[in-house]
């Protein structure tokens, strides 16, 4: 695995995340706290995997799902005195890391960062989500850990779940995606190259056209493929429910892991579809998904 902290999205917060890593590694006990939502589970899985891989004593607590907390309220959480408490807060506002006080406990929240891309190094601002932060921290704690490596492809999952891509091009998402591709954690392929995809992600998608395109894809050159994708995507552009940047990812940049048949974005969508609404079920469901994710590196079987 490449060092995520050495990449552009993490440049502003590298020292901050290194300090969190040092706190975890030196703690006698680590208490991990995250909400019973997909975002919380994806982030928590990375830290839990790193603790298991490196032999760090830890305890996990899943709190209420965001959907079960009244707007404007927060669940009161206990800060342990006999170890390090880490609170993962995926739905918190975006913070400047210098404003965070991590003396008694550690908060992992979306962080404001800037990234410079292209030949001209044009500066773009964005938010670095908690999943990518936890993935970077986990890789520092257990760089050769089998469980941490298994979860690596989902480092981009938090950025995908944020609404950044629904508004404009997200340079942070693209940068992390490319890191995963370059290090070999995922293959970036076009939609016709994915064996199984989740339904409903692309409005007005012709399944018949896609099925025919899959059969011909292997024998087509680049220009023919571009033209075919253009024809396939055209009906979807009339529906404004999905942004053009997100459609571009869904048609051209699907992330596939090894021999898995379903791409990462489809796995995330399938997981969201079956996430329970019942408050009594969210914690148990989150626990089951967490266990499977760490063990198998997949959100769905």
mmCIF file of C-alpha atoms in Angstrom:
data_model
loop_
_atom_site.group_PDB
_atom_site.id
_atom_site.type_symbol
_atom_site.label_atom_id
_atom_site.label_comp_id
_atom_site.label_asym_id
_atom_site.label_seq_id
_atom_site.Cartn_x
_atom_site.Cartn_y
_atom_site.Cartn_z
ATOM 1 C CA UNK A 1 0.000 0.000 0.000
ATOM 2 C CA UNK A 2 1.135 3.518 -0.714
ATOM 3 C CA UNK A 3 1.215 6.065 2.085
ATOM 4 C CA UNK A 4 -2.068 7.964 1.907
ATOM 5 C CA UNK A 5 -0.612 10.698 4.092
ATOM 6 C CA UNK A 6 1.958 11.430 1.399
ATOM 7 C CA UNK A 7 -0.774 12.187 -1.148
ATOM 8 C CA UNK A 8 -2.303 15.557 -1.977
ATOM 9 C CA UNK A 9 -5.613 15.317 -0.043
ATOM 10 C CA UNK A 10 -3.780 14.620 3.229
ATOM 11 C CA UNK A 11 -1.038 17.221 2.957
ATOM 12 C CA UNK A 12 -2.769 19.758 5.214
ATOM 13 C CA UNK A 13 -3.687 17.255 7.943
ATOM 14 C CA UNK A 14 -0.746 14.844 7.844
ATOM 15 C CA UNK A 15 0.724 15.847 11.209
ATOM 16 C CA UNK A 16 -2.716 15.884 12.844
ATOM 17 C CA UNK A 17 -3.454 12.299 11.756
ATOM 18 C CA UNK A 18 0.036 11.143 12.713
ATOM 19 C CA UNK A 19 -0.598 12.432 16.226
ATOM 20 C CA UNK A 20 -3.832 10.438 16.426
ATOM 21 C CA UNK A 21 -1.939 7.356 15.274
ATOM 22 C CA UNK A 22 0.651 7.851 18.014
ATOM 23 C CA UNK A 23 -2.080 8.199 20.643
ATOM 24 C CA UNK A 24 -3.703 4.940 19.537
ATOM 25 C CA UNK A 25 -0.427 3.031 19.376
ATOM 26 C CA UNK A 26 0.610 4.123 22.875
ATOM 27 C CA UNK A 27 -2.778 3.668 24.576
ATOM 28 C CA UNK A 28 -3.274 0.860 27.086
ATOM 29 C CA UNK A 29 -6.870 0.538 25.878
ATOM 30 C CA UNK A 30 -8.724 2.078 22.941
ATOM 31 C CA UNK A 31 -12.467 2.731 23.037
ATOM 32 C CA UNK A 32 -13.920 3.089 19.537
ATOM 33 C CA UNK A 33 -17.274 4.846 19.211
ATOM 34 C CA UNK A 34 -19.222 5.287 15.961
ATOM 35 C CA UNK A 35 -22.855 5.674 14.855
ATOM 36 C CA UNK A 36 -24.842 2.744 13.492
ATOM 37 C CA UNK A 37 -24.776 4.099 9.953
ATOM 38 C CA UNK A 38 -22.892 2.901 6.895
ATOM 39 C CA UNK A 39 -20.487 5.852 7.118
ATOM 40 C CA UNK A 40 -19.734 5.043 10.745
ATOM 41 C CA UNK A 41 -19.246 1.338 10.067
ATOM 42 C CA UNK A 42 -16.855 1.934 7.154
ATOM 43 C CA UNK A 43 -14.709 4.243 9.278
ATOM 44 C CA UNK A 44 -14.864 2.090 12.407
ATOM 45 C CA UNK A 45 -13.940 -1.056 10.475
ATOM 46 C CA UNK A 46 -10.570 0.438 9.531
ATOM 47 C CA UNK A 47 -9.603 1.333 13.091
ATOM 48 C CA UNK A 48 -10.871 -1.959 14.490
ATOM 49 C CA UNK A 49 -8.954 -3.883 11.825
ATOM 50 C CA UNK A 50 -5.750 -2.025 12.674
ATOM 51 C CA UNK A 51 -6.191 -2.776 16.375
ATOM 52 C CA UNK A 52 -6.669 -6.484 15.664
ATOM 53 C CA UNK A 53 -3.749 -6.636 13.229
ATOM 54 C CA UNK A 54 -1.383 -4.859 15.633
ATOM 55 C CA UNK A 55 -2.581 -6.436 18.880
ATOM 56 C CA UNK A 56 -3.932 -3.233 20.433
ATOM 57 C CA UNK A 57 -6.560 -3.793 23.131
ATOM 58 C CA UNK A 58 -9.824 -2.152 22.150
ATOM 59 C CA UNK A 59 -13.532 -2.010 22.795
ATOM 60 C CA UNK A 60 -16.203 -1.017 20.298
ATOM 61 C CA UNK A 61 -19.446 0.836 20.882
ATOM 62 C CA UNK A 62 -22.062 1.486 18.235
ATOM 63 C CA UNK A 63 -24.325 4.429 19.012
ATOM 64 C CA UNK A 64 -27.692 5.441 17.600
ATOM 65 C CA UNK A 65 -28.087 5.897 13.878
ATOM 66 C CA UNK A 66 -28.331 9.480 12.677
ATOM 67 C CA UNK A 67 -31.919 8.846 11.605
ATOM 68 C CA UNK A 68 -32.931 8.140 15.220
ATOM 69 C CA UNK A 69 -31.480 11.301 16.771
ATOM 70 C CA UNK A 70 -33.763 14.375 16.687
ATOM 71 C CA UNK A 71 -32.447 17.234 14.591
ATOM 72 C CA UNK A 72 -30.208 19.532 16.583
ATOM 73 C CA UNK A 73 -29.600 17.008 19.360
ATOM 74 C CA UNK A 74 -26.563 14.860 20.113
ATOM 75 C CA UNK A 75 -26.286 11.580 21.954
ATOM 76 C CA UNK A 76 -24.449 11.935 25.260
ATOM 77 C CA UNK A 77 -21.354 9.744 25.281
ATOM 78 C CA UNK A 78 -19.166 8.577 28.130
ATOM 79 C CA UNK A 79 -15.465 9.393 27.954
ATOM 80 C CA UNK A 80 -13.428 6.581 29.501
ATOM 81 C CA UNK A 81 -10.675 7.432 31.980
ATOM 82 C CA UNK A 82 -8.738 4.178 31.698
ATOM 83 C CA UNK A 83 -7.829 4.478 28.031
ATOM 84 C CA UNK A 84 -8.220 6.478 24.842
ATOM 85 C CA UNK A 85 -11.736 7.217 23.591
ATOM 86 C CA UNK A 86 -12.063 7.819 19.850
ATOM 87 C CA UNK A 87 -15.334 9.260 18.611
ATOM 88 C CA UNK A 88 -16.036 8.903 14.893
ATOM 89 C CA UNK A 89 -18.488 11.594 13.769
ATOM 90 C CA UNK A 90 -19.184 11.319 10.022
ATOM 91 C CA UNK A 91 -22.136 13.737 10.084
ATOM 92 C CA UNK A 92 -20.412 16.510 12.003
ATOM 93 C CA UNK A 93 -19.798 19.833 10.251
ATOM 94 C CA UNK A 94 -16.481 20.229 8.457
ATOM 95 C CA UNK A 95 -13.768 21.413 10.851
ATOM 96 C CA UNK A 96 -10.384 23.047 10.583
ATOM 97 C CA UNK A 97 -8.179 20.531 12.388
ATOM 98 C CA UNK A 98 -6.513 23.312 14.414
ATOM 99 C CA UNK A 99 -9.849 23.912 16.158
ATOM 100 C CA UNK A 100 -10.068 20.356 17.488
ATOM 101 C CA UNK A 101 -9.044 19.717 21.085
ATOM 102 C CA UNK A 102 -7.920 16.108 21.376
ATOM 103 C CA UNK A 103 -6.611 16.174 24.937
ATOM 104 C CA UNK A 104 -9.084 13.966 26.825
ATOM 105 C CA UNK A 105 -10.440 12.105 23.807
ATOM 106 C CA UNK A 106 -10.069 12.089 20.033
ATOM 107 C CA UNK A 107 -12.721 13.288 17.608
ATOM 108 C CA UNK A 108 -12.541 12.161 13.997
ATOM 109 C CA UNK A 109 -14.687 14.546 11.965
ATOM 110 C CA UNK A 110 -14.716 15.783 8.344
ATOM 111 C CA UNK A 111 -11.743 18.105 7.903
ATOM 112 C CA UNK A 112 -11.291 21.115 5.671
ATOM 113 C CA UNK A 113 -8.370 20.630 3.287
ATOM 114 C CA UNK A 114 -6.992 22.165 0.137
ATOM 115 C CA UNK A 115 -5.598 20.218 -2.781
ATOM 116 C CA UNK A 116 -3.499 21.338 -5.726
ATOM 117 C CA UNK A 117 -4.002 19.534 -9.010
ATOM 118 C CA UNK A 118 -2.857 19.790 -12.607
ATOM 119 C CA UNK A 119 0.184 21.366 -14.182
ATOM 120 C CA UNK A 120 -0.736 24.781 -12.837
ATOM 121 C CA UNK A 121 -1.292 23.411 -9.313
ATOM 122 C CA UNK A 122 -4.624 25.166 -9.054
ATOM 123 C CA UNK A 123 -5.882 25.163 -5.482
ATOM 124 C CA UNK A 124 -9.221 23.528 -4.702
ATOM 125 C CA UNK A 125 -10.870 23.319 -1.297
ATOM 126 C CA UNK A 126 -12.870 20.399 -0.004
ATOM 127 C CA UNK A 127 -13.723 18.162 2.940
ATOM 128 C CA UNK A 128 -11.792 15.028 3.840
ATOM 129 C CA UNK A 129 -14.280 12.496 5.182
ATOM 130 C CA UNK A 130 -13.842 10.280 8.241
ATOM 131 C CA UNK A 131 -13.538 6.997 6.315
ATOM 132 C CA UNK A 132 -10.476 8.102 4.360
ATOM 133 C CA UNK A 133 -8.944 9.503 7.547
ATOM 134 C CA UNK A 134 -9.479 6.212 9.377
ATOM 135 C CA UNK A 135 -8.056 4.287 6.432
ATOM 136 C CA UNK A 136 -4.907 6.419 6.532
ATOM 137 C CA UNK A 137 -4.577 6.028 10.314
ATOM 138 C CA UNK A 138 -5.109 2.259 10.082
ATOM 139 C CA UNK A 139 -2.388 1.948 7.446
ATOM 140 C CA UNK A 140 0.048 3.774 9.734
ATOM 141 C CA UNK A 141 -0.765 1.530 12.694
ATOM 142 C CA UNK A 142 -0.677 -1.771 10.783
ATOM 143 C CA UNK A 143 0.836 -1.192 7.315
ATOM 144 C CA UNK A 144 1.179 -4.918 6.660
ATOM 145 C CA UNK A 145 -1.987 -6.007 8.435
ATOM 146 C CA UNK A 146 -4.095 -8.420 6.403
ATOM 147 C CA UNK A 147 -7.379 -6.958 7.637
ATOM 148 C CA UNK A 148 -6.282 -3.375 7.008
ATOM 149 C CA UNK A 149 -5.232 -4.289 3.476
ATOM 150 C CA UNK A 150 -8.548 -6.055 2.924
ATOM 151 C CA UNK A 151 -10.429 -2.856 3.759
ATOM 152 C CA UNK A 152 -8.204 -0.554 1.731
ATOM 153 C CA UNK A 153 -10.479 -0.371 -1.368
ATOM 154 C CA UNK A 154 -13.201 1.198 0.778
ATOM 155 C CA UNK A 155 -10.976 4.174 1.645
ATOM 156 C CA UNK A 156 -12.888 6.080 -1.024
ATOM 157 C CA UNK A 157 -16.285 5.015 0.327
ATOM 158 C CA UNK A 158 -16.822 7.967 2.625
ATOM 159 C CA UNK A 159 -16.142 10.518 -0.090
ATOM 160 C CA UNK A 160 -18.549 8.634 -2.356
ATOM 161 C CA UNK A 161 -21.286 8.827 0.278
ATOM 162 C CA UNK A 162 -20.861 12.569 0.803
ATOM 163 C CA UNK A 163 -22.851 14.999 -1.328
ATOM 164 C CA UNK A 164 -19.741 16.669 -2.795
ATOM 165 C CA UNK A 165 -20.077 14.738 -6.050
ATOM 166 C CA UNK A 166 -23.700 15.810 -6.318
ATOM 167 C CA UNK A 167 -22.650 19.413 -6.749
ATOM 168 C CA UNK A 168 -19.387 19.479 -8.641
ATOM 169 C CA UNK A 169 -16.157 17.636 -9.387
ATOM 170 C CA UNK A 170 -14.643 16.349 -6.134
ATOM 171 C CA UNK A 171 -10.832 16.449 -6.418
ATOM 172 C CA UNK A 172 -10.399 14.628 -3.103
ATOM 173 C CA UNK A 173 -12.493 11.673 -4.233
ATOM 174 C CA UNK A 174 -10.666 11.508 -7.563
ATOM 175 C CA UNK A 175 -7.256 11.709 -5.923
ATOM 176 C CA UNK A 176 -7.955 8.903 -3.430
ATOM 177 C CA UNK A 177 -9.473 6.789 -6.205
ATOM 178 C CA UNK A 178 -6.312 7.198 -8.273
ATOM 179 C CA UNK A 179 -4.092 6.295 -5.306
ATOM 180 C CA UNK A 180 -6.017 3.048 -4.856
ATOM 181 C CA UNK A 181 -5.694 2.329 -8.582
ATOM 182 C CA UNK A 182 -1.976 3.085 -8.748
ATOM 183 C CA UNK A 183 -1.129 0.901 -5.752
ATOM 184 C CA UNK A 184 -3.179 -1.988 -7.149
ATOM 185 C CA UNK A 185 -5.882 -2.080 -4.471
ATOM 186 C CA UNK A 186 -8.572 -1.648 -7.131
ATOM 187 C CA UNK A 187 -9.003 -1.735 -10.873
ATOM 188 C CA UNK A 188 -10.788 1.243 -12.401
ATOM 189 C CA UNK A 189 -13.021 -0.001 -15.196
ATOM 190 C CA UNK A 190 -15.948 1.152 -17.297
ATOM 191 C CA UNK A 191 -19.496 0.048 -16.503
ATOM 192 C CA UNK A 192 -19.640 -2.702 -19.190
ATOM 193 C CA UNK A 193 -16.639 -4.409 -17.557
ATOM 194 C CA UNK A 194 -18.421 -4.951 -14.227
ATOM 195 C CA UNK A 195 -20.070 -8.363 -13.892
ATOM 196 C CA UNK A 196 -22.738 -7.403 -11.341
ATOM 197 C CA UNK A 197 -23.987 -3.893 -10.608
ATOM 198 C CA UNK A 198 -26.587 -2.514 -8.232
ATOM 199 C CA UNK A 199 -29.857 -1.469 -9.848
ATOM 200 C CA UNK A 200 -31.233 2.027 -9.503
ATOM 201 C CA UNK A 201 -27.969 3.944 -9.350
ATOM 202 C CA UNK A 202 -28.316 5.335 -12.875
ATOM 203 C CA UNK A 203 -31.710 6.760 -13.909
ATOM 204 C CA UNK A 204 -33.110 5.836 -17.331
ATOM 205 C CA UNK A 205 -30.342 3.316 -17.976
ATOM 206 C CA UNK A 206 -31.246 0.887 -20.750
ATOM 207 C CA UNK A 207 -30.440 -2.594 -19.484
ATOM 208 C CA UNK A 208 -30.878 -3.964 -22.986
ATOM 209 C CA UNK A 209 -28.305 -1.574 -24.450
ATOM 210 C CA UNK A 210 -25.911 -2.305 -21.590
ATOM 211 C CA UNK A 211 -26.281 -6.059 -22.037
ATOM 212 C CA UNK A 212 -25.519 -5.778 -25.755
ATOM 213 C CA UNK A 213 -22.581 -3.485 -25.089
ATOM 214 C CA UNK A 214 -21.076 -5.941 -22.606
ATOM 215 C CA UNK A 215 -21.031 -8.631 -25.289
ATOM 216 C CA UNK A 216 -19.190 -6.391 -27.771
ATOM 217 C CA UNK A 217 -16.949 -4.504 -25.334
ATOM 218 C CA UNK A 218 -13.910 -6.770 -25.578
ATOM 219 C CA UNK A 219 -13.630 -6.361 -29.348
ATOM 220 C CA UNK A 220 -14.129 -2.573 -29.429
ATOM 221 C CA UNK A 221 -11.383 0.049 -29.702
ATOM 222 C CA UNK A 222 -11.223 3.184 -27.543
ATOM 223 C CA UNK A 223 -13.144 5.421 -29.942
ATOM 224 C CA UNK A 224 -15.911 2.861 -30.393
ATOM 225 C CA UNK A 225 -16.192 2.414 -26.646
ATOM 226 C CA UNK A 226 -16.394 6.165 -26.067
ATOM 227 C CA UNK A 227 -19.133 6.506 -28.662
ATOM 228 C CA UNK A 228 -21.075 3.572 -27.216
ATOM 229 C CA UNK A 229 -20.872 4.929 -23.661
ATOM 230 C CA UNK A 230 -21.988 8.313 -24.978
ATOM 231 C CA UNK A 231 -25.102 6.740 -26.474
ATOM 232 C CA UNK A 232 -25.745 4.777 -23.286
ATOM 233 C CA UNK A 233 -25.423 7.815 -21.040
ATOM 234 C CA UNK A 234 -27.522 10.179 -23.162
ATOM 235 C CA UNK A 235 -30.977 9.244 -21.746
ATOM 236 C CA UNK A 236 -29.668 9.572 -18.191
ATOM 237 C CA UNK A 237 -28.688 13.208 -18.703
ATOM 238 C CA UNK A 238 -32.345 14.247 -18.865
ATOM 239 C CA UNK A 239 -32.756 13.214 -15.226
ATOM 240 C CA UNK A 240 -31.287 15.808 -12.861
ATOM 241 C CA UNK A 241 -31.392 13.560 -9.784
ATOM 242 C CA UNK A 242 -27.801 12.428 -10.404
ATOM 243 C CA UNK A 243 -25.058 14.961 -11.114
ATOM 244 C CA UNK A 244 -22.808 14.777 -14.158
ATOM 245 C CA UNK A 245 -19.648 14.195 -12.038
ATOM 246 C CA UNK A 246 -21.285 11.236 -10.306
ATOM 247 C CA UNK A 247 -22.546 9.846 -13.609
ATOM 248 C CA UNK A 248 -19.025 10.042 -14.996
ATOM 249 C CA UNK A 249 -17.806 7.899 -12.108
ATOM 250 C CA UNK A 250 -20.639 5.422 -12.578
ATOM 251 C CA UNK A 251 -20.012 5.007 -16.303
ATOM 252 C CA UNK A 252 -16.224 5.265 -16.550
ATOM 253 C CA UNK A 253 -14.636 4.779 -13.128
ATOM 254 C CA UNK A 254 -16.097 1.745 -11.399
ATOM 255 C CA UNK A 255 -13.791 0.287 -8.737
ATOM 256 C CA UNK A 256 -13.359 -3.484 -8.780
ATOM 257 C CA UNK A 257 -11.370 -5.528 -6.266
ATOM 258 C CA UNK A 258 -9.536 -8.638 -7.418
ATOM 259 C CA UNK A 259 -11.960 -11.294 -8.578
ATOM 260 C CA UNK A 260 -15.036 -9.745 -6.976
ATOM 261 C CA UNK A 261 -17.982 -9.517 -9.348
ATOM 262 C CA UNK A 262 -19.600 -6.418 -7.825
ATOM 263 C CA UNK A 263 -17.854 -3.039 -7.831
ATOM 264 C CA UNK A 264 -17.329 -0.930 -4.705
ATOM 265 C CA UNK A 265 -19.993 1.673 -5.552
ATOM 266 C CA UNK A 266 -22.563 -1.058 -6.150
ATOM 267 C CA UNK A 267 -21.692 -2.719 -2.852
ATOM 268 C CA UNK A 268 -22.185 0.593 -1.063
ATOM 269 C CA UNK A 269 -25.539 1.121 -2.765
ATOM 270 C CA UNK A 270 -26.719 -2.394 -1.939
ATOM 271 C CA UNK A 271 -25.698 -1.888 1.688
ATOM 272 C CA UNK A 272 -27.646 1.372 1.859
ATOM 273 C CA UNK A 273 -30.763 -0.228 0.385
ATOM 274 C CA UNK A 274 -30.980 -2.921 3.065
ATOM 275 C CA UNK A 275 -29.928 -0.725 6.002
ATOM 276 C CA UNK A 276 -32.765 -1.043 8.539
ATOM 277 C CA UNK A 277 -34.935 1.872 9.644
ATOM 278 C CA UNK A 278 -35.997 0.213 12.882
ATOM 279 C CA UNK A 279 -33.979 1.590 15.804
ATOM 280 C CA UNK A 280 -33.896 -1.835 17.457
ATOM 281 C CA UNK A 281 -32.238 -3.353 14.386
ATOM 282 C CA UNK A 282 -29.654 -0.768 13.320
ATOM 283 C CA UNK A 283 -27.040 -1.625 15.954
ATOM 284 C CA UNK A 284 -27.209 -5.382 15.448
ATOM 285 C CA UNK A 285 -27.178 -4.927 11.678
ATOM 286 C CA UNK A 286 -24.193 -2.579 11.905
ATOM 287 C CA UNK A 287 -22.344 -5.103 14.044
ATOM 288 C CA UNK A 288 -22.980 -7.890 11.551
ATOM 289 C CA UNK A 289 -21.840 -5.762 8.597
ATOM 290 C CA UNK A 290 -18.755 -4.680 10.529
ATOM 291 C CA UNK A 291 -17.763 -8.263 11.276
ATOM 292 C CA UNK A 292 -18.271 -9.365 7.676
ATOM 293 C CA UNK A 293 -16.425 -6.354 6.293
ATOM 294 C CA UNK A 294 -13.339 -6.961 8.424
ATOM 295 C CA UNK A 295 -13.361 -10.714 7.763
ATOM 296 C CA UNK A 296 -14.157 -10.739 4.050
ATOM 297 C CA UNK A 297 -13.436 -7.248 2.715
ATOM 298 C CA UNK A 298 -16.928 -7.050 1.219
ATOM 299 C CA UNK A 299 -20.095 -5.186 2.144
ATOM 300 C CA UNK A 300 -22.353 -7.716 0.449
ATOM 301 C CA UNK A 301 -21.946 -11.401 -0.350
#
